[in-house]
mmCIF file of C-alpha atoms in Angstrom:
data_model
loop_
_atom_site.group_PDB
_atom_site.id
_atom_site.type_symbol
_atom_site.label_atom_id
_atom_site.label_comp_id
_atom_site.label_asym_id
_atom_site.label_seq_id
_atom_site.Cartn_x
_atom_site.Cartn_y
_atom_site.Cartn_z
ATOM 1 C CA ARG A 1 -6.115 15.539 24.740
ATOM 2 C CA CYS A 2 -6.923 18.640 27.125
ATOM 3 C CA GLY A 3 -3.222 18.502 28.832
ATOM 4 C CA ARG A 4 -1.130 16.010 27.198
ATOM 5 C CA THR A 5 1.215 15.771 24.795
ATOM 6 C CA ALA A 6 2.304 13.583 22.561
ATOM 7 C CA ALA A 7 6.222 12.018 22.799
ATOM 8 C CA SER A 8 7.936 12.745 19.460
ATOM 9 C CA ALA A 9 11.893 12.119 18.085
ATOM 10 C CA SER A 10 14.539 14.188 18.325
ATOM 11 C CA ILE A 11 16.745 14.444 15.233
ATOM 12 C CA ALA A 12 19.372 16.928 15.348
ATOM 13 C CA ALA A 13 22.651 16.966 12.702
ATOM 14 C CA SER A 14 25.771 14.988 13.283
ATOM 15 C CA GLY A 15 27.614 18.804 11.604
ATOM 16 C CA ASP A 16 28.934 19.524 8.783
ATOM 17 C CA THR A 17 32.650 18.806 9.444
ATOM 18 C CA GLY A 18 33.242 15.638 7.539
ATOM 19 C CA GLY A 19 34.539 13.227 10.731
ATOM 20 C CA LYS A 20 33.391 15.280 13.299
ATOM 21 C CA THR A 21 31.002 15.108 16.040
ATOM 22 C CA ILE A 22 28.699 17.905 17.350
ATOM 23 C CA TYR A 23 26.304 18.622 20.574
ATOM 24 C CA PRO A 24 23.583 17.498 20.644
ATOM 25 C CA GLY A 25 24.157 14.980 17.802
ATOM 26 C CA THR A 26 25.878 12.638 19.926
ATOM 27 C CA SER A 27 23.253 12.465 22.477
ATOM 28 C CA PRO A 28 21.916 9.147 22.893
ATOM 29 C CA TYR A 29 18.427 10.711 23.295
ATOM 30 C CA VAL A 30 18.110 11.938 19.935
ATOM 31 C CA VAL A 31 18.921 10.416 16.293
ATOM 32 C CA ALA A 32 21.683 11.648 14.471
ATOM 33 C CA ALA A 33 21.351 13.062 10.451
ATOM 34 C CA GLY A 34 24.278 12.763 8.704
ATOM 35 C CA GLY A 35 24.482 13.530 5.615
ATOM 36 C CA THR A 36 25.572 11.907 1.901
ATOM 37 C CA SER A 37 25.556 13.281 -2.453
ATOM 38 C CA VAL A 38 22.938 12.388 -4.403
ATOM 39 C CA ASN A 39 24.093 11.665 -7.887
ATOM 40 C CA ARG A 40 21.988 11.835 -11.489
ATOM 41 C CA ASP A 41 22.208 10.555 -15.162
ATOM 42 C CA SER A 42 22.778 12.739 -17.920
ATOM 43 C CA LYS A 43 18.570 12.683 -18.053
ATOM 44 C CA GLY A 44 18.274 13.975 -14.299
ATOM 45 C CA PHE A 45 17.184 10.646 -12.873
ATOM 46 C CA PHE A 46 18.897 8.753 -9.649
ATOM 47 C CA SER A 47 21.793 6.757 -10.445
ATOM 48 C CA SER A 48 23.650 5.911 -6.808
ATOM 49 C CA GLU A 49 24.181 7.888 -3.764
ATOM 50 C CA THR A 50 27.338 8.166 -1.632
ATOM 51 C CA GLY A 51 28.458 9.114 1.145
ATOM 52 C CA TRP A 52 29.109 13.255 1.422
ATOM 53 C CA SER A 53 32.317 14.417 3.138
ATOM 54 C CA GLY A 54 30.482 16.811 5.191
ATOM 55 C CA SER A 55 29.264 14.436 7.003
ATOM 56 C CA GLY A 56 29.709 14.777 10.772
ATOM 57 C CA GLY A 57 30.479 11.249 12.370
ATOM 58 C CA GLY A 58 32.074 9.289 14.921
ATOM 59 C CA SER A 59 32.236 8.208 18.393
ATOM 60 C CA SER A 60 31.656 11.231 21.469
ATOM 61 C CA SER A 61 34.102 11.621 24.064
ATOM 62 C CA TYR A 62 31.476 11.904 27.012
ATOM 63 C CA GLU A 63 28.220 9.787 25.870
ATOM 64 C CA SER A 64 28.516 6.475 26.395
ATOM 65 C CA ARG A 65 27.280 3.934 23.816
ATOM 66 C CA PRO A 66 23.494 3.220 24.129
ATOM 67 C CA SER A 67 21.717 -0.372 24.423
ATOM 68 C CA TYR A 68 20.512 0.548 20.959
ATOM 69 C CA GLN A 69 24.057 0.545 19.613
ATOM 70 C CA GLY A 70 24.999 -3.008 21.014
ATOM 71 C CA ILE A 71 25.113 -4.332 17.141
ATOM 72 C CA ILE A 72 27.433 -2.037 16.546
ATOM 73 C CA ALA A 73 29.640 -2.353 19.699
ATOM 74 C CA ASN A 74 32.474 -3.663 17.673
ATOM 75 C CA ILE A 75 32.768 -0.751 15.744
ATOM 76 C CA VAL A 76 31.786 1.932 17.908
ATOM 77 C CA GLY A 77 33.436 1.141 20.941
ATOM 78 C CA ASP A 78 32.413 2.114 24.485
ATOM 79 C CA TYR A 79 31.176 5.635 23.116
ATOM 80 C CA ARG A 80 28.037 6.788 21.265
ATOM 81 C CA GLY A 81 28.627 6.689 17.043
ATOM 82 C CA VAL A 82 26.790 8.833 15.143
ATOM 83 C CA PRO A 83 25.611 9.575 12.366
ATOM 84 C CA ASP A 84 22.126 7.163 12.781
ATOM 85 C CA PHE A 85 20.991 7.398 9.463
ATOM 86 C CA SER A 86 20.930 10.083 6.135
ATOM 87 C CA PHE A 87 19.498 11.919 3.542
ATOM 88 C CA ASP A 88 21.371 14.267 0.773
ATOM 89 C CA ALA A 89 22.949 16.781 2.734
ATOM 90 C CA ASN A 90 25.871 17.880 -0.124
ATOM 91 C CA PRO A 91 25.163 21.661 -1.187
ATOM 92 C CA SER A 92 25.607 20.680 -5.037
ATOM 93 C CA THR A 93 22.837 17.777 -4.503
ATOM 94 C CA GLY A 94 20.883 19.009 -2.037
ATOM 95 C CA VAL A 95 17.056 20.664 -2.157
ATOM 96 C CA SER A 96 15.922 23.378 -4.118
ATOM 97 C CA VAL A 97 14.121 26.304 -2.668
ATOM 98 C CA TYR A 98 12.873 29.053 -5.188
ATOM 99 C CA ASP A 99 13.490 32.708 -3.299
ATOM 100 C CA SER A 100 11.804 35.492 -5.368
ATOM 101 C CA THR A 101 13.485 38.535 -3.012
ATOM 102 C CA SER A 102 17.181 38.945 -3.350
ATOM 103 C CA CYS A 103 19.653 37.570 -0.204
ATOM 104 C CA GLN A 104 22.803 38.629 -0.829
ATOM 105 C CA GLY A 105 22.295 39.176 -4.382
ATOM 106 C CA LEU A 106 20.994 35.474 -5.031
ATOM 107 C CA SER A 107 17.737 34.920 -6.154
ATOM 108 C CA GLY A 108 15.592 32.114 -8.102
ATOM 109 C CA TRP A 109 15.997 28.567 -7.639
ATOM 110 C CA LEU A 110 18.680 27.923 -5.300
ATOM 111 C CA THR A 111 20.611 24.430 -3.850
ATOM 112 C CA PHE A 112 20.859 24.486 -0.141
ATOM 113 C CA GLY A 113 22.764 21.498 1.869
ATOM 114 C CA GLY A 114 24.310 20.895 5.313
ATOM 115 C CA THR A 115 23.245 17.970 7.846
ATOM 116 C CA SER A 116 20.909 21.103 8.827
ATOM 117 C CA VAL A 117 18.762 19.947 5.643
ATOM 118 C CA SER A 118 18.791 16.614 5.799
ATOM 119 C CA SER A 119 17.895 16.294 9.907
ATOM 120 C CA PRO A 120 14.328 18.051 8.805
ATOM 121 C CA SER A 121 13.958 16.550 5.848
ATOM 122 C CA LEU A 122 14.514 12.777 7.811
ATOM 123 C CA ALA A 123 12.275 13.910 10.563
ATOM 124 C CA GLY A 124 9.652 14.468 7.740
ATOM 125 C CA ILE A 125 9.677 11.000 6.735
ATOM 126 C CA VAL A 126 9.465 9.776 10.004
ATOM 127 C CA ASN A 127 6.389 11.734 10.728
ATOM 128 C CA LEU A 128 5.133 10.351 7.086
ATOM 129 C CA ALA A 129 6.059 7.116 8.458
ATOM 130 C CA GLY A 130 3.389 7.656 11.273
ATOM 131 C CA SER A 131 5.638 7.649 14.183
ATOM 132 C CA ARG A 132 4.996 10.849 15.985
ATOM 133 C CA ASN A 133 3.671 9.317 19.129
ATOM 134 C CA SER A 134 7.513 7.524 19.400
ATOM 135 C CA THR A 135 10.406 8.591 21.354
ATOM 136 C CA SER A 136 13.746 8.819 20.016
ATOM 137 C CA THR A 137 14.801 5.889 21.715
ATOM 138 C CA ASN A 138 11.727 3.725 20.055
ATOM 139 C CA GLU A 139 12.911 5.587 17.031
ATOM 140 C CA LEU A 140 16.912 4.641 16.945
ATOM 141 C CA ILE A 141 15.989 0.993 17.917
ATOM 142 C CA MET A 142 13.861 0.587 14.855
ATOM 143 C CA VAL A 143 16.757 2.432 12.802
ATOM 144 C CA TYR A 144 19.110 -0.187 14.083
ATOM 145 C CA GLY A 145 16.245 -3.342 14.217
ATOM 146 C CA GLY A 146 16.477 -2.374 10.337
ATOM 147 C CA LEU A 147 20.420 -2.617 10.078
ATOM 148 C CA GLY A 148 21.101 -4.816 6.913
ATOM 149 C CA SER A 149 17.168 -4.453 5.756
ATOM 150 C CA SER A 150 15.649 -3.277 2.804
ATOM 151 C CA ASN A 151 14.528 -0.400 4.545
ATOM 152 C CA PHE A 152 18.210 1.357 4.283
ATOM 153 C CA ARG A 153 20.059 1.729 1.407
ATOM 154 C CA ASP A 154 23.433 0.658 2.476
ATOM 155 C CA ILE A 155 26.101 3.464 1.537
ATOM 156 C CA THR A 156 29.353 1.801 0.535
ATOM 157 C CA SER A 157 31.102 4.892 -1.284
ATOM 158 C CA GLY A 158 32.266 8.198 -0.199
ATOM 159 C CA THR A 159 34.834 9.250 2.883
ATOM 160 C CA ALA A 160 34.102 12.370 5.330
ATOM 161 C CA GLY A 161 37.241 13.182 7.529
ATOM 162 C CA SER A 162 39.374 9.836 8.125
ATOM 163 C CA TYR A 163 36.163 7.835 7.820
ATOM 164 C CA SER A 164 35.010 5.872 4.912
ATOM 165 C CA ALA A 165 31.900 4.335 3.692
ATOM 166 C CA ILE A 166 31.670 0.141 4.572
ATOM 167 C CA SER A 167 28.946 -2.127 3.946
ATOM 168 C CA GLY A 168 27.157 -1.964 7.060
ATOM 169 C CA TRP A 169 26.814 0.640 9.350
ATOM 170 C CA ASP A 170 29.909 3.324 9.301
ATOM 171 C CA PHE A 171 30.752 7.096 10.917
ATOM 172 C CA VAL A 172 30.151 8.570 7.596
ATOM 173 C CA THR A 173 26.323 7.548 6.911
ATOM 174 C CA GLY A 174 24.844 5.305 9.833
ATOM 175 C CA VAL A 175 22.910 2.580 8.795
ATOM 176 C CA GLY A 176 22.403 4.489 5.277
ATOM 177 C CA SER A 177 19.792 6.027 3.988
ATOM 178 C CA ASN A 178 15.624 5.716 4.028
ATOM 179 C CA GLN A 179 14.113 3.236 2.338
ATOM 180 C CA GLY A 180 10.126 4.388 2.757
ATOM 181 C CA PHE A 181 8.940 4.342 5.969
ATOM 182 C CA ASP A 182 9.333 1.020 7.067
ATOM 183 C CA GLY A 183 11.979 0.690 10.181
ATOM 184 C CA LYS A 184 11.410 4.225 11.043
#
């Protein structure tokens, strides 16, 4: 392997302003990570997942629709649509981090969110799936090839900006959230 590097997928945040797009999330050369909210029952167990109101999404004003989005051309039109798939990004339900030193008066267990949390979380899942030698385009072909399959939880409720999570692909959660390692 001396002198060679493996290609890997680039995963970018779709943004934290509901229903708006940001770059590089709209680049056709990255996987755009959207956001959800994870809902738990009174015992703390997963009960459902909804689209997060802050999830960035929409159609790019500049980037043409890539061929891997041909399956959703009737939704995105001629431009790149985001996000591609999603992970918990709601700051109220996001990831817990323990900080033993005070920062801005806060320490102990803290919860963080945003698509800047969902993008590295999804990158970890893609890496665990053994896809580190895959390009972003290959990952996106797998993601869109899994649309409607059990590889993704179809998120059908929640809104972000003027968009609503609906059955199939949408501008809030893309194809939905991952279910295991297949299709990634």
